[in-house]
Amino acid sequence: MKLYEYPKLGEQAYRETLPNGLSVVVVPRPGFTRKMAYFVTDFGSIHREFQLEGERFCVPAGIAHYLEHKMFDLPGRDVSAELAELGANVNAFTSYDMTAYYFSCTEQFDKCLDLLLEFVSVPYFTAESVEKERGIIDQEIGMNADAPDSRVFEMLMEGMYCHHEIRVPILGTSESIREITPEYLELCHKAFYNPANMILCVVGDVEPETVSCIASARLGDALRPMGEKLPHKDEPMACVEHLRQARMEVAMPTFQMGFKCEPIGVGEAAIRQEIVGDLAAEALFGESSELYLRLYEQGDIDSSFGGGFETVDGCALLTCGGDSERAEAVRDAVLAQAAKLAEQGIEEKAFLRMKRSALGRRIRDLDSFDSTCFRMCAYHFSQFDYFDFPRVYESVTVEEVQEFLRTVAQPERCALSVIAPIGGN
Amino acid sequence: MIQVIELLPGVTLRCFPAERFKQGCLSLQFLRPMTPSEAALNALIPAILLRGTREYPDLRSITLHLDDLYGASVGTLVRRVGDYQTMGFYCGFIEDKYALTGDRVLEPMIDFVGELLLHPALESGVFCREFVQSEKRNLITTIEAERNDKRAYAASQLLRKLCSGDSFGVPRLGEREWVEAITPETAWEHYCRVLEESPVEIFYVGSAAPETVAARLKAIFMQMERNPIALPAQTAFQGGEVGDFTECMEVAQGKLSMGFVTPITNRDEDFAAMQVMNTLFGAGMTSKLFMQVREKRSLCYSIGSGYYGSKGIMTVSAGIDFDKEPLVREEILRQLQACRDGEITPEELTAAKEAILSGLRGVYDSPGSIEGYETTAAIGGLRLTVEQYRKAVEQVTAQQVADAAKTLTLRTSYFVKGVEA
C-alpha cells in the first residue's frame, strides 16, 4: 500500500486500489485500542434508475434500505451473533446516496473484518426472510412517521424538489416496500455491491497490508460489470412549494427551511464549493452570527437551532431549523440577512476568524473514528482526499462566500416546512 | 494513570495526561443533591452563566471569543449521577500544537471558565432578568420536547412513577412548574450558595502538565469564599408506585416501558454479574429480547433494556403495535424467566461479556469517554477502575447471571398507546 503523509494534521493514510476495483484506505492510529472499519457502497435511496449490462431498470422506493437490512443474512448463520461473540459492535445505515456497513472492535480485528466483507458481499435472500423483513421495516416507517425531526425534513424535501429522488423518504413508503422482491434485491446487489463501486476504510492500530490482503482474499480479483446510474433530470432552482405544514403530537412547533443550491459535482472544485457553502451558513446563521444572536435574544429560536450546507449526489442545499413559535418570521429574517450580507459584504477579519473556527472544529473531529471513517468514504465518492481539507480552507476567499450568498439566498429558492402541535393555533 | 490533585478543600482536579488526541477536554462540575427544590435551578444556572459575563457581555461576544480559540466549545453540563445532580461546563478545544505557531488555546480556555464562574453579567446585583427569562423558556422547551420522543417520554414517565419515593423520580432537568417559579433573585441566591458550599469535581484530558492546569485553576477558586459541605452518601432504591399505567396520545406506534428493581448496585460485589445479565437479557443485537421478541417473533420494532447501577433499577422499553401489548409483556417476562432458570448458552454469555468488555477497552480512546467514565465513577461511588471492572466482567459465570436475574422484580409499567377511534 502507498503511504501518504499529512503533517499539518498529524495524520497518515495508506491507500490502494485492488485489482477488483475496491479502494482501500487505512488510517493508522498507534496507541489506540479501538479499531473501526467502514465498508461502503456508492448506492443510496436516490439511485432507483440505472442500467446494468445494457438493460434499464427502475427499482421500488426504499430498496437500498431494505437491502441493508437483508445483507445481515447468511445461509444458516447469524452474522450479528458471530460478530458480537468476537466483541465487535456492528451496524449499518442507508443515506440518500450511500449505504455503509461498519463495526468497531478492540480485539480479533482480522476475523471481524473478514466477516464484514463476507456478509456484505454474499447475497442471500429467501422469499420467506424477505417477507418477514417487510413487517419490521413497516414498523420502522411507522416509527419515522411519529418522529417530528425526520418528518419536517422530508416535508421540506417534498416542497423543494420537483424531480430529484430526495423527495422520497429513504425508507420508502408502506406501499412502495410491498413491491420489493428477492429478485429486485439481487439485482441491486449485483449492480452496486461491486468492489469497484465500494470503499473499505479502516481507522486504528492495524497492519495496513493485512487489511488489503484480507479484502483481496475475500472478494477475489475479478472485475465485474457494474450498474450505471442514470443522469439526474434537470432540476429547476425554484422550489415547488414554498411552505408546507402539518400537525403532529409535538410540544412545540418545529421547522426546517432550505435554499436550493446548484449541485456541487466532484473533485476539488466540489469540495471547495462545499467549504464555501459551510462558511456561508456560518456567516448567515451560525452561532456567532449577528442573526443568531438577535433571533435567540428575541426568543424566536433556541439552542435547538442549527444548520449547514448539505450535499447529496445531484443536489445541494443550505438548510437550517429547530423549534420555534415563529418559523415564518425566522425565515423572513434569514432572507433579509442574506440580502444584507450579499450587499454589504462580510468583514475580512470576521471571515478569517470564521475560517479558523471551522478548521479547528474539523481537526478536533478527527478524534472521532466514526466521523473520520464516514468522511473518508463520503469524500472518496466525491473524488477528493479528505485529509487535504486544510489546504482548501486556506485558499477560500470572502468574495466566494459573498457570491454564493448572492446566488443562493433568493426567495424563489427558499422553502419552509413546519410541524405544529395538534390542537395548537 | 490519573493524577488526583486537591486544589483546595472540596475542589478536586483529576488529570489524565494524553498526547494522542487532537483535542483536550476540561469539565467542571459542582455537586448537588438531586431534589425537587433545586433540580430546575441547577439545570438553569449554567445556561444563564453562558449568556454573558463582565468581559463578554452577550452571547455573540462569547461565541466570537470561542471562534478565536479555534472553534472551542463550551457546553452546559447537567448530569444525574445516582442521588446527585451535577452542574457545570464541558469544554472541548484543539490541542495547542495544532494551532498556528505561538497561539495558545488551553490557558485562555481555563481563564474563560473562570470568567464564566466569577464574573457573570449582573443587573441590580442579581442575574440579568432578560437572560433568566429566555433561558427559562429554553429549559421549558427542552423539558417539553421530551414528549416528541415517545420512547424517552414513556421511559421518563415510568421513572417518575417507579421512583416517586426516590431521588431517581426527580426528572434530571426538573419539571416545568419548578422552572416557571424561578426569579433572577432566587437563581442568584442559589448560585451563591452553590459556589460557597458545593464540592467541585474538575477533569482534564490533554497534553499539558497537570501542575500547569492546577495552578491556573487554583487561581480561580482562590477568589471565591468557600465553605464546602460534603454530600450524603449514595443510597439504593427506595420504593415508589407499583402498578401498570396507560396513557393515550396521537401516535402511530405504542411505547411500552417496564421497570424492575434489584438490590444490586454498582457498589456491590455482584455489580458485574448484573451488568452482564442486563446485556444478555436486553442490550444489543444479540440479547434475548432483541433475538426472541423482535427477530424471531416480530412482535416489536425496537426493544432494549437498561440498568441503572447507581440505583439498582432495570428498565425495558419497546416500540410496538397497540394490540400487541399483552403479548409483548408476556414475552419479555418469559425471557426474564429463562435467564432466571439459567437458560443461557455459552454464546450468549460470551457475546454479552464481549459487548461490555469491548466498551471498557475503548474507554481510553477518546477524551469524552475518559471524562465520562472517570468522573461518573468518582462521583457515583463506582470503586472499580476500568481494569478491575474488566477483570470482574471476565469472571462472571452463567450461574451468577441467573442469580442476578432472580433478584429482579417487576414493580411498575407505563404504556403510551394511540387514541382509540
PDB file of C-alpha atoms in Angstrom, chain B residues 296-400:
ATOM      1  CA  LYS B 296     -37.916 -14.413  15.972  1.00  0.00           C
ATOM      2  CA  ARG B 297     -41.452 -13.310  16.758  1.00  0.00           C
ATOM      3  CA  SER B 298     -41.527  -9.875  15.042  1.00  0.00           C
ATOM      4  CA  LEU B 299     -43.539  -8.501  17.960  1.00  0.00           C
ATOM      5  CA  CYS B 300     -41.891  -5.091  18.005  1.00  0.00           C
ATOM      6  CA  TYR B 301     -39.700  -2.767  16.046  1.00  0.00           C
ATOM      7  CA  SER B 302     -37.372  -1.683  18.802  1.00  0.00           C
ATOM      8  CA  ILE B 303     -36.640  -3.235  22.174  1.00  0.00           C
ATOM      9  CA  GLY B 304     -33.932  -2.860  24.760  1.00  0.00           C
ATOM     10  CA  SER B 305     -33.146  -2.798  28.435  1.00  0.00           C
ATOM     11  CA  GLY B 306     -31.009  -0.529  30.579  1.00  0.00           C
ATOM     12  CA  TYR B 307     -29.543  -0.997  34.061  1.00  0.00           C
ATOM     13  CA  TYR B 308     -29.012   1.987  36.326  1.00  0.00           C
ATOM     14  CA  GLY B 309     -26.218   0.685  38.510  1.00  0.00           C
ATOM     15  CA  SER B 310     -26.156   3.601  40.903  1.00  0.00           C
ATOM     16  CA  LYS B 311     -29.746   2.777  41.944  1.00  0.00           C
ATOM     17  CA  GLY B 312     -30.427  -0.852  41.195  1.00  0.00           C
ATOM     18  CA  ILE B 313     -33.099  -0.321  38.558  1.00  0.00           C
ATOM     19  CA  MET B 314     -33.549  -2.070  35.251  1.00  0.00           C
ATOM     20  CA  THR B 315     -35.966  -0.777  32.617  1.00  0.00           C
ATOM     21  CA  VAL B 316     -37.203  -2.350  29.392  1.00  0.00           C
ATOM     22  CA  SER B 317     -38.526  -0.220  26.513  1.00  0.00           C
ATOM     23  CA  ALA B 318     -40.276  -1.466  23.391  1.00  0.00           C
ATOM     24  CA  GLY B 319     -41.867   0.160  20.342  1.00  0.00           C
ATOM     25  CA  ILE B 320     -44.906  -1.965  19.447  1.00  0.00           C
ATOM     26  CA  ASP B 321     -48.335  -2.147  17.809  1.00  0.00           C
ATOM     27  CA  PHE B 322     -51.015  -1.157  20.327  1.00  0.00           C
ATOM     28  CA  ASP B 323     -52.786  -4.513  20.275  1.00  0.00           C
ATOM     29  CA  LYS B 324     -49.585  -6.475  20.877  1.00  0.00           C
ATOM     30  CA  GLU B 325     -49.042  -5.045  24.338  1.00  0.00           C
ATOM     31  CA  PRO B 326     -50.171  -8.077  26.394  1.00  0.00           C
ATOM     32  CA  LEU B 327     -48.220 -10.422  24.130  1.00  0.00           C
ATOM     33  CA  VAL B 328     -45.022  -8.373  24.299  1.00  0.00           C
ATOM     34  CA  ARG B 329     -45.264  -8.008  28.049  1.00  0.00           C
ATOM     35  CA  GLU B 330     -45.720 -11.738  28.449  1.00  0.00           C
ATOM     36  CA  GLU B 331     -42.793 -12.476  26.129  1.00  0.00           C
ATOM     37  CA  ILE B 332     -40.480 -10.063  27.981  1.00  0.00           C
ATOM     38  CA  LEU B 333     -41.279 -11.790  31.254  1.00  0.00           C
ATOM     39  CA  ARG B 334     -40.810 -15.197  29.638  1.00  0.00           C
ATOM     40  CA  GLN B 335     -37.303 -14.173  28.543  1.00  0.00           C
ATOM     41  CA  LEU B 336     -36.506 -12.910  32.037  1.00  0.00           C
ATOM     42  CA  GLN B 337     -37.676 -16.232  33.451  1.00  0.00           C
ATOM     43  CA  ALA B 338     -35.364 -18.021  31.014  1.00  0.00           C
ATOM     44  CA  CYS B 339     -32.453 -16.027  32.450  1.00  0.00           C
ATOM     45  CA  ARG B 340     -33.501 -16.877  35.983  1.00  0.00           C
ATOM     46  CA  ASP B 341     -33.731 -20.551  35.041  1.00  0.00           C
ATOM     47  CA  GLY B 342     -30.183 -20.426  33.726  1.00  0.00           C
ATOM     48  CA  GLU B 343     -31.206 -20.973  30.091  1.00  0.00           C
ATOM     49  CA  ILE B 344     -28.082 -19.214  28.912  1.00  0.00           C
ATOM     50  CA  THR B 345     -25.960 -20.539  26.082  1.00  0.00           C
ATOM     51  CA  PRO B 346     -22.170 -20.133  26.175  1.00  0.00           C
ATOM     52  CA  GLU B 347     -22.517 -17.964  23.018  1.00  0.00           C
ATOM     53  CA  GLU B 348     -24.962 -15.611  24.695  1.00  0.00           C
ATOM     54  CA  LEU B 349     -22.720 -15.296  27.714  1.00  0.00           C
ATOM     55  CA  THR B 350     -19.617 -14.598  25.626  1.00  0.00           C
ATOM     56  CA  ALA B 351     -21.419 -12.074  23.436  1.00  0.00           C
ATOM     57  CA  ALA B 352     -22.787 -10.190  26.436  1.00  0.00           C
ATOM     58  CA  LYS B 353     -19.423 -10.110  28.183  1.00  0.00           C
ATOM     59  CA  GLU B 354     -17.636  -9.102  24.992  1.00  0.00           C
ATOM     60  CA  ALA B 355     -20.054  -6.228  24.438  1.00  0.00           C
ATOM     61  CA  ILE B 356     -19.233  -4.827  27.871  1.00  0.00           C
ATOM     62  CA  LEU B 357     -15.508  -5.590  27.629  1.00  0.00           C
ATOM     63  CA  SER B 358     -15.228  -4.013  24.236  1.00  0.00           C
ATOM     64  CA  GLY B 359     -16.791  -0.826  25.596  1.00  0.00           C
ATOM     65  CA  LEU B 360     -14.411  -0.857  28.553  1.00  0.00           C
ATOM     66  CA  ARG B 361     -11.345  -1.457  26.401  1.00  0.00           C
ATOM     67  CA  GLY B 362     -12.302   1.551  24.305  1.00  0.00           C
ATOM     68  CA  VAL B 363     -12.798   3.947  27.240  1.00  0.00           C
ATOM     69  CA  TYR B 364      -9.321   5.421  26.859  1.00  0.00           C
ATOM     70  CA  ASP B 365      -9.757   6.087  23.139  1.00  0.00           C
ATOM     71  CA  SER B 366     -11.490   9.452  23.364  1.00  0.00           C
ATOM     72  CA  PRO B 367     -11.271  12.415  25.740  1.00  0.00           C
ATOM     73  CA  GLY B 368     -15.050  12.426  26.111  1.00  0.00           C
ATOM     74  CA  SER B 369     -15.330   8.772  27.117  1.00  0.00           C
ATOM     75  CA  ILE B 370     -12.412   9.065  29.558  1.00  0.00           C
ATOM     76  CA  GLU B 371     -14.094  12.062  31.173  1.00  0.00           C
ATOM     77  CA  GLY B 372     -17.462  10.291  31.202  1.00  0.00           C
ATOM     78  CA  TYR B 373     -16.235   7.084  32.830  1.00  0.00           C
ATOM     79  CA  GLU B 374     -13.852   8.607  35.336  1.00  0.00           C
ATOM     80  CA  THR B 375     -15.975  11.466  36.646  1.00  0.00           C
ATOM     81  CA  THR B 376     -19.087   9.321  36.870  1.00  0.00           C
ATOM     82  CA  ALA B 377     -17.138   6.631  38.720  1.00  0.00           C
ATOM     83  CA  ALA B 378     -15.585   9.157  41.088  1.00  0.00           C
ATOM     84  CA  ILE B 379     -18.876  10.900  41.838  1.00  0.00           C
ATOM     85  CA  GLY B 380     -21.192   7.893  41.714  1.00  0.00           C
ATOM     86  CA  GLY B 381     -19.169   5.680  44.007  1.00  0.00           C
ATOM     87  CA  LEU B 382     -18.171   3.008  41.476  1.00  0.00           C
ATOM     88  CA  ARG B 383     -14.976   1.861  43.107  1.00  0.00           C
ATOM     89  CA  LEU B 384     -13.702  -0.118  40.123  1.00  0.00           C
ATOM     90  CA  THR B 385     -11.012   1.115  37.773  1.00  0.00           C
ATOM     91  CA  VAL B 386     -11.556   0.211  34.133  1.00  0.00           C
ATOM     92  CA  GLU B 387      -9.045  -2.599  34.576  1.00  0.00           C
ATOM     93  CA  GLN B 388     -10.737  -4.036  37.700  1.00  0.00           C
ATOM     94  CA  TYR B 389     -14.136  -3.729  36.095  1.00  0.00           C
ATOM     95  CA  ARG B 390     -12.874  -5.694  33.068  1.00  0.00           C
ATOM     96  CA  LYS B 391     -11.496  -8.470  35.246  1.00  0.00           C
ATOM     97  CA  ALA B 392     -14.757  -8.678  37.179  1.00  0.00           C
ATOM     98  CA  VAL B 393     -16.781  -8.989  33.961  1.00  0.00           C
ATOM     99  CA  GLU B 394     -14.466 -11.651  32.544  1.00  0.00           C
ATOM    100  CA  GLN B 395     -15.050 -13.842  35.605  1.00  0.00           C
ATOM    101  CA  VAL B 396     -18.858 -13.747  35.575  1.00  0.00           C
ATOM    102  CA  THR B 397     -20.457 -17.219  35.172  1.00  0.00           C
ATOM    103  CA  ALA B 398     -23.860 -18.226  33.778  1.00  0.00           C
ATOM    104  CA  GLN B 399     -24.906 -19.202  37.301  1.00  0.00           C
ATOM    105  CA  GLN B 400     -24.095 -15.706  38.587  1.00  0.00           C
TER     106      GLN B 400
END
